[in-house]
């Protein structure tokens, strides 16, 4: 049975160890008024509810409904615990980072007489900070600012290490990380932000085009770093072939045909991507050319299974035939369903 207002008021008053007179004095009302409230003869003025709730240690809602809102109190308790835990966790990292920096600062000066590897430690902790503490302080545009801050901190670390080791690999490392981030986040940004609204329909194509551009920039930098001549003869044709095949595969979804026909086209394109380059490309690098020769299905000879001679070509030929058989089977089923649907619509 639910409590009445008067019964609830009396119960909470006694829990606080107050007499009716003491409660009346706190509210600047008469003792008889409090007595009437507890007997449900009268109710307190609405202007007194806030102060009465504070005195009794309950919420205004609980006072009006004459019951304890256990769920709300539990939620508030859990929220308070989480805030305490979150604050303690952040404080732990702040203290840990501070101690680590102080110890490394002193040790580097004491051992080397100057600050050298300390900057690597500093930039490493800066990167760690972007993962552990910084996200709590970013309230708006988190999807952009958090990855950007992490990438910036990582670039600082890579630059510091490159300077310390006197290396020239910074641009290769940073562009590689940037390519990975773009592959992950470019489709998300295009689909989420209204500024790219006109591109959303072609999200896949635009994302792949951006990836293709960045990948080529990375390959050009690597080619220059290694003083190689393989970019135009090997890398660009392969990357362009992959780019073309991926776009063709994505384009299949726009075709107004059944899923069996779409699947068969995709498999045919995959076979083309896997085994056309080995048949067409010829490179000066002997090891790369050997890899291409090993993937040539025309070199297969199932009467011989010799590693380095026919084994690799035989395996590739089996893969090619498996994909081709599956594609032909799906094509057959798709054509039969297409003909059946067309005949049904013509009746």
JSON list of C-alpha atoms in Angstrom, two decimals, residues 13 65 70 92 114-115 120 130 154 156-157 166 176 201 204 212-213 215 220-221 250 291-292 297 306 320 330 343 347:
[
{"chain": "A", "resi": 13, "resn": "UNK", "atom": "CA", "xyz": [11.01, 13.76, 9.87]},
{"chain": "A", "resi": 65, "resn": "UNK", "atom": "CA", "xyz": [4.63, 11.36, -4.70]},
{"chain": "A", "resi": 70, "resn": "UNK", "atom": "CA", "xyz": [14.99, 4.24, -5.98]},
{"chain": "A", "resi": 92, "resn": "UNK", "atom": "CA", "xyz": [46.47, 8.85, -12.37]},
{"chain": "A", "resi": 114, "resn": "UNK", "atom": "CA", "xyz": [72.01, 17.60, -22.53]},
{"chain": "A", "resi": 115, "resn": "UNK", "atom": "CA", "xyz": [68.45, 16.80, -23.53]},
{"chain": "A", "resi": 120, "resn": "UNK", "atom": "CA", "xyz": [61.38, 11.04, -27.69]},
{"chain": "A", "resi": 130, "resn": "UNK", "atom": "CA", "xyz": [45.81, 12.09, -26.90]},
{"chain": "A", "resi": 154, "resn": "UNK", "atom": "CA", "xyz": [52.21, 10.68, -33.87]},
{"chain": "A", "resi": 156, "resn": "UNK", "atom": "CA", "xyz": [55.65, 14.78, -33.78]},
{"chain": "A", "resi": 157, "resn": "UNK", "atom": "CA", "xyz": [56.92, 11.47, -32.38]},
{"chain": "A", "resi": 166, "resn": "UNK", "atom": "CA", "xyz": [69.35, 11.21, -38.34]},
{"chain": "A", "resi": 176, "resn": "UNK", "atom": "CA", "xyz": [51.65, 5.68, -44.41]},
{"chain": "A", "resi": 201, "resn": "UNK", "atom": "CA", "xyz": [25.73, 8.92, -53.41]},
{"chain": "A", "resi": 204, "resn": "UNK", "atom": "CA", "xyz": [32.64, 4.60, -52.50]},
{"chain": "A", "resi": 212, "resn": "UNK", "atom": "CA", "xyz": [44.42, 6.01, -54.89]},
{"chain": "A", "resi": 213, "resn": "UNK", "atom": "CA", "xyz": [45.87, 9.53, -54.91]},
{"chain": "A", "resi": 215, "resn": "UNK", "atom": "CA", "xyz": [48.83, 5.74, -52.22]},
{"chain": "A", "resi": 220, "resn": "UNK", "atom": "CA", "xyz": [56.49, 8.15, -55.31]},
{"chain": "A", "resi": 221, "resn": "UNK", "atom": "CA", "xyz": [58.11, 9.18, -52.01]},
{"chain": "A", "resi": 250, "resn": "UNK", "atom": "CA", "xyz": [31.46, -1.11, -56.92]},
{"chain": "A", "resi": 291, "resn": "UNK", "atom": "CA", "xyz": [56.66, -13.75, -58.64]},
{"chain": "A", "resi": 292, "resn": "UNK", "atom": "CA", "xyz": [54.69, -12.73, -61.72]},
{"chain": "A", "resi": 297, "resn": "UNK", "atom": "CA", "xyz": [48.19, -19.87, -64.99]},
{"chain": "A", "resi": 306, "resn": "UNK", "atom": "CA", "xyz": [57.87, -29.11, -58.43]},
{"chain": "A", "resi": 320, "resn": "UNK", "atom": "CA", "xyz": [41.54, -19.40, -61.02]},
{"chain": "A", "resi": 330, "resn": "UNK", "atom": "CA", "xyz": [26.18, -18.08, -60.58]},
{"chain": "A", "resi": 343, "resn": "UNK", "atom": "CA", "xyz": [8.53, -14.47, -68.94]},
{"chain": "A", "resi": 347, "resn": "UNK", "atom": "CA", "xyz": [2.20, -12.78, -69.28]}
]
